[in-house]
Tab-separated table of C-alpha atoms in Angstrom:
chain	number	residue	atom	x	y	z
A	11	MET	CA	42.200	3.955	0.154
A	12	THR	CA	42.767	4.492	-3.431
A	13	GLN	CA	45.954	2.914	-3.453
A	14	HIS	CA	45.030	-0.279	-1.336
A	15	SER	CA	45.685	-3.335	-3.279
A	16	LEU	CA	42.230	-4.503	-3.626
A	17	ILE	CA	40.695	-0.904	-4.403
A	18	LYS	CA	40.247	-1.080	-8.418
A	19	GLY	CA	40.356	2.745	-9.125
A	20	PRO	CA	40.884	5.511	-9.637
A	21	HIS	CA	37.769	6.334	-7.842
A	22	ILE	CA	35.637	4.511	-4.898
A	23	GLY	CA	32.714	3.933	-3.145
A	24	LEU	CA	31.606	4.706	-0.021
A	25	LEU	CA	28.527	2.683	2.176
A	26	GLY	CA	27.504	3.790	6.003
A	27	ILE	CA	25.054	2.679	7.734
A	28	SER	CA	23.206	5.703	11.009
A	29	LEU	CA	26.461	7.833	11.720
A	30	GLY	CA	28.789	6.122	9.279
A	31	ALA	CA	26.278	6.980	6.618
A	32	ASP	CA	26.349	10.201	7.643
A	33	ILE	CA	30.487	10.335	7.639
A	34	CYS	CA	30.456	8.783	4.143
A	35	LEU	CA	28.253	11.634	2.997
A	36	CYS	CA	30.670	14.161	4.474
A	37	MET	CA	33.492	12.255	2.924
A	38	ALA	CA	31.357	12.673	-0.964
A	39	SER	CA	31.162	16.075	0.013
A	40	PHE	CA	34.230	17.002	0.410
A	41	LEU	CA	37.342	14.853	-0.730
A	42	LYS	CA	37.776	13.931	-4.742
A	43	ASN	CA	37.584	10.325	-5.947
A	44	VAL	CA	33.793	9.373	-4.111
A	45	SER	CA	32.492	8.210	-7.315
A	46	ALA	CA	29.435	6.407	-5.411
A	47	THR	CA	27.819	6.843	-1.894
A	48	VAL	CA	25.421	4.546	-0.222
A	49	SER	CA	23.796	6.001	2.734
A	50	ILE	CA	22.026	3.116	5.182
A	51	ASN	CA	19.553	4.948	7.550
A	52	GLY	CA	21.555	7.956	7.745
A	53	SER	CA	20.247	11.767	8.529
A	54	GLY	CA	22.107	13.810	6.211
A	55	PHE	CA	22.398	16.694	9.253
A	56	ILE	CA	25.381	16.915	11.664
A	57	THR	CA	23.515	15.496	14.751
A	58	ASN	CA	25.551	15.732	17.744
A	59	LYS	CA	29.021	17.735	17.242
A	60	ALA	CA	30.161	20.764	14.661
A	61	ILE	CA	32.419	19.203	11.557
A	62	TYR	CA	35.194	20.955	10.642
A	63	TYR	CA	37.186	20.189	7.251
A	64	LYS	CA	39.498	22.775	5.773
A	65	GLU	CA	37.740	26.062	5.442
A	66	ASN	CA	34.084	24.227	5.714
A	67	SER	CA	32.199	23.868	9.007
A	68	VAL	CA	28.430	22.354	9.372
A	69	PRO	CA	26.570	23.297	12.972
A	70	GLN	CA	25.267	20.611	14.910
A	71	LEU	CA	21.502	19.646	14.934
A	72	GLY	CA	21.585	19.263	17.958
A	73	HIS	CA	18.576	17.453	20.189
A	74	ASP	CA	16.045	17.655	23.246
A	75	LEU	CA	16.319	15.100	25.831
A	76	ARG	CA	13.252	15.688	27.029
A	77	ARG	CA	11.253	14.376	23.956
A	78	VAL	CA	11.995	10.681	24.923
A	79	LYS	CA	9.334	8.751	24.924
A	80	VAL	CA	8.922	5.375	27.162
A	81	ALA	CA	7.785	2.516	25.162
A	82	PHE	CA	5.667	-0.519	26.888
A	83	SER	CA	8.663	-2.614	26.699
A	84	GLY	CA	10.099	0.127	28.793
A	85	LEU	CA	12.978	0.562	26.202
A	86	LEU	CA	13.511	4.641	25.462
A	87	ASP	CA	11.926	5.526	22.155
A	88	ILE	CA	14.250	8.267	20.697
A	89	VAL	CA	12.686	8.865	17.482
A	90	ASP	CA	11.602	12.204	18.378
A	91	ILE	CA	14.419	13.821	20.255
A	92	ARG	CA	16.407	15.827	17.446
A	93	ASN	CA	15.823	19.314	16.885
A	94	ASP	CA	13.143	20.559	14.483
A	95	ILE	CA	13.999	21.228	10.737
A	96	VAL	CA	14.115	24.448	10.660
A	97	GLY	CA	14.581	25.827	7.443
A	98	GLY	CA	14.499	22.460	5.586
A	99	CYS	CA	16.556	21.390	2.840
A	100	GLU	CA	19.044	24.318	3.529
A	101	ASN	CA	18.989	24.446	6.616
A	102	PRO	CA	22.996	25.263	8.031
A	103	CYS	CA	23.203	21.843	10.100
A	104	MET	CA	22.857	19.785	6.632
A	105	ILE	CA	25.659	18.319	5.117
A	106	PRO	CA	26.707	19.884	2.128
A	107	ILE	CA	25.408	16.862	-0.344
A	108	GLU	CA	24.995	18.971	-3.478
A	109	LYS	CA	28.920	18.765	-3.486
A	110	ALA	CA	29.605	15.309	-3.999
A	111	GLN	CA	30.815	14.150	-7.474
A	112	GLY	CA	28.902	10.741	-7.910
A	113	PRO	CA	25.803	9.540	-7.069
A	114	ILE	CA	23.883	8.629	-4.053
A	115	LEU	CA	21.840	5.927	-3.113
A	116	PHE	CA	19.567	6.332	0.116
A	117	ILE	CA	18.128	3.070	1.827
A	118	VAL	CA	15.277	3.580	4.310
A	119	GLY	CA	13.830	2.151	6.780
A	120	GLN	CA	9.932	3.267	7.265
A	121	ASP	CA	10.087	2.073	11.229
A	122	ASP	CA	13.297	3.492	12.023
A	123	HIS	CA	13.420	4.633	15.665
A	124	ASN	CA	16.670	6.373	15.663
A	125	TRP	CA	14.909	9.221	13.459
A	126	ARG	CA	13.080	9.771	10.851
A	127	SER	CA	15.346	8.255	8.286
A	128	GLU	CA	12.607	8.614	5.469
A	129	VAL	CA	12.072	12.078	6.238
A	130	TYR	CA	15.439	12.882	6.029
A	131	ALA	CA	16.138	11.517	2.843
A	132	GLN	CA	13.321	13.133	1.292
A	133	ILE	CA	14.984	16.181	2.296
A	134	ALA	CA	18.163	15.496	1.392
A	135	SER	CA	16.681	14.605	-2.425
A	136	GLU	CA	15.057	18.303	-1.963
A	137	ARG	CA	18.456	19.661	-1.809
A	138	LEU	CA	19.846	17.900	-3.989
A	139	GLN	CA	17.518	18.859	-6.739
A	140	ALA	CA	17.420	22.967	-5.184
A	141	HIS	CA	21.050	22.935	-6.214
A	142	GLY	CA	20.552	21.345	-9.925
A	143	LYS	CA	21.561	17.844	-9.213
A	144	GLU	CA	19.315	14.927	-10.628
A	145	LYS	CA	16.715	13.379	-8.220
A	146	PRO	CA	18.864	10.832	-5.708
A	147	GLN	CA	17.408	6.807	-5.994
A	148	ILE	CA	15.625	6.330	-2.334
A	149	ILE	CA	14.451	3.322	-1.335
A	150	SER	CA	11.915	2.859	0.993
A	151	TYR	CA	11.358	-0.369	2.865
A	152	PRO	CA	8.396	-0.918	5.470
A	153	GLY	CA	8.257	-2.724	8.449
A	154	THR	CA	11.714	-1.822	8.884
A	155	GLY	CA	14.008	-0.635	11.174
A	156	HIS	CA	17.470	1.139	11.762
A	157	TYR	CA	19.982	-1.378	11.509
A	158	ILE	CA	19.440	-2.761	7.758
A	159	GLU	CA	22.803	-5.128	7.930
A	160	PRO	CA	24.199	-7.759	5.250
A	161	PRO	CA	21.495	-10.094	4.436
A	162	TYR	CA	20.976	-12.737	7.099
A	163	PHE	CA	22.456	-10.959	9.834
A	164	PRO	CA	19.989	-10.744	13.039
A	165	MET	CA	17.813	-8.093	13.226
A	166	CYS	CA	18.660	-5.877	16.125
A	167	PRO	CA	15.039	-4.741	17.532
A	168	ALA	CA	16.863	-2.398	20.253
A	169	SER	CA	20.152	-2.568	21.818
A	170	LEU	CA	22.052	-0.250	24.827
A	171	HIS	CA	22.323	3.407	22.977
A	172	THR	CA	26.002	4.434	23.982
A	173	LEU	CA	25.779	8.178	24.227
A	174	LEU	CA	22.047	7.940	26.495
A	175	ASP	CA	23.728	4.876	28.129
A	176	LYS	CA	20.327	3.110	28.178
A	177	PRO	CA	18.647	0.525	25.887
A	178	VAL	CA	16.703	1.877	23.083
A	179	ILE	CA	14.420	0.949	20.719
A	180	TRP	CA	15.597	0.762	16.763
A	181	GLY	CA	12.440	-0.916	15.025
A	182	GLY	CA	11.720	-2.942	12.458
A	183	GLU	CA	9.111	-6.492	12.402
A	184	PRO	CA	11.268	-9.406	11.905
A	185	ARG	CA	10.248	-10.763	8.817
A	186	ALA	CA	10.037	-7.507	6.828
A	187	HIS	CA	13.161	-6.504	8.156
A	188	SER	CA	14.667	-9.528	7.102
A	189	LYS	CA	13.548	-9.644	3.336
A	190	ALA	CA	14.975	-6.124	3.170
A	191	GLN	CA	18.246	-6.720	4.180
A	192	VAL	CA	18.364	-9.340	1.339
A	193	ASP	CA	16.963	-6.691	-1.350
A	194	ALA	CA	19.042	-4.119	0.014
A	195	TRP	CA	21.779	-6.084	-0.392
A	196	LYS	CA	20.980	-6.835	-4.124
A	197	GLN	CA	20.348	-3.193	-4.571
A	198	ILE	CA	23.312	-1.862	-3.499
A	199	LEU	CA	25.857	-4.503	-5.271
A	200	THR	CA	23.779	-2.979	-8.514
A	201	PHE	CA	24.422	0.880	-7.407
A	202	PHE	CA	28.231	0.353	-7.067
A	203	THR	CA	28.602	-2.060	-10.171
A	204	LYS	CA	26.988	0.647	-12.125
A	205	HIS	CA	28.633	4.024	-11.191
A	206	LEU	CA	32.164	1.805	-10.258
A	207	GLY	CA	32.021	-1.065	-12.490
A	208	PRO	CA	31.992	-4.823	-12.085
A	209	PHE	CA	33.379	-6.050	-8.996
A	210	PRO	CA	37.319	-7.693	-9.302
A	211	LYS	CA	37.800	-11.224	-9.169
A	212	LEU	CA	39.965	-11.818	-5.991
């Protein structure tokens, strides 16, 4: 990526949402040249499959489908299916984000029904500070669900979950969620400009 013609370099920023956010946190933790990372409703944990990179490995947190709830609409609510966070910020299933070279911005929806993103962001903050890192910036949006996408994208309140092969609730109230998408984009641009420099003109 650092060799791409549109990459200013020498370092890059990463932006991910949900599982993509956790992949970005892994990249920031294990790879060089990552100067800034934005996690949108990531968990900070390895949730489904253990990861391996060189001599590093992080086990999976796992889940229990018996904790799935059925909403009034008939859609599944999976917010409680992940296993309890035993050990808090030192849980072995947590991504070692303290190894990241650059700052991390956590953007979370308080009505996320995929998992408890706000709780996970607080645990991530505790882990960073326990390892002598600065307290990260956490921007939390009330009435906002899981898929905080770019401004003016239509809200996705529910859809088919690829692992369960059933429709699930993602959360969010349309007005609050839409306003959060507009503000979050501004916050992301400000964060990257601060830590990577102004965006190059195309």
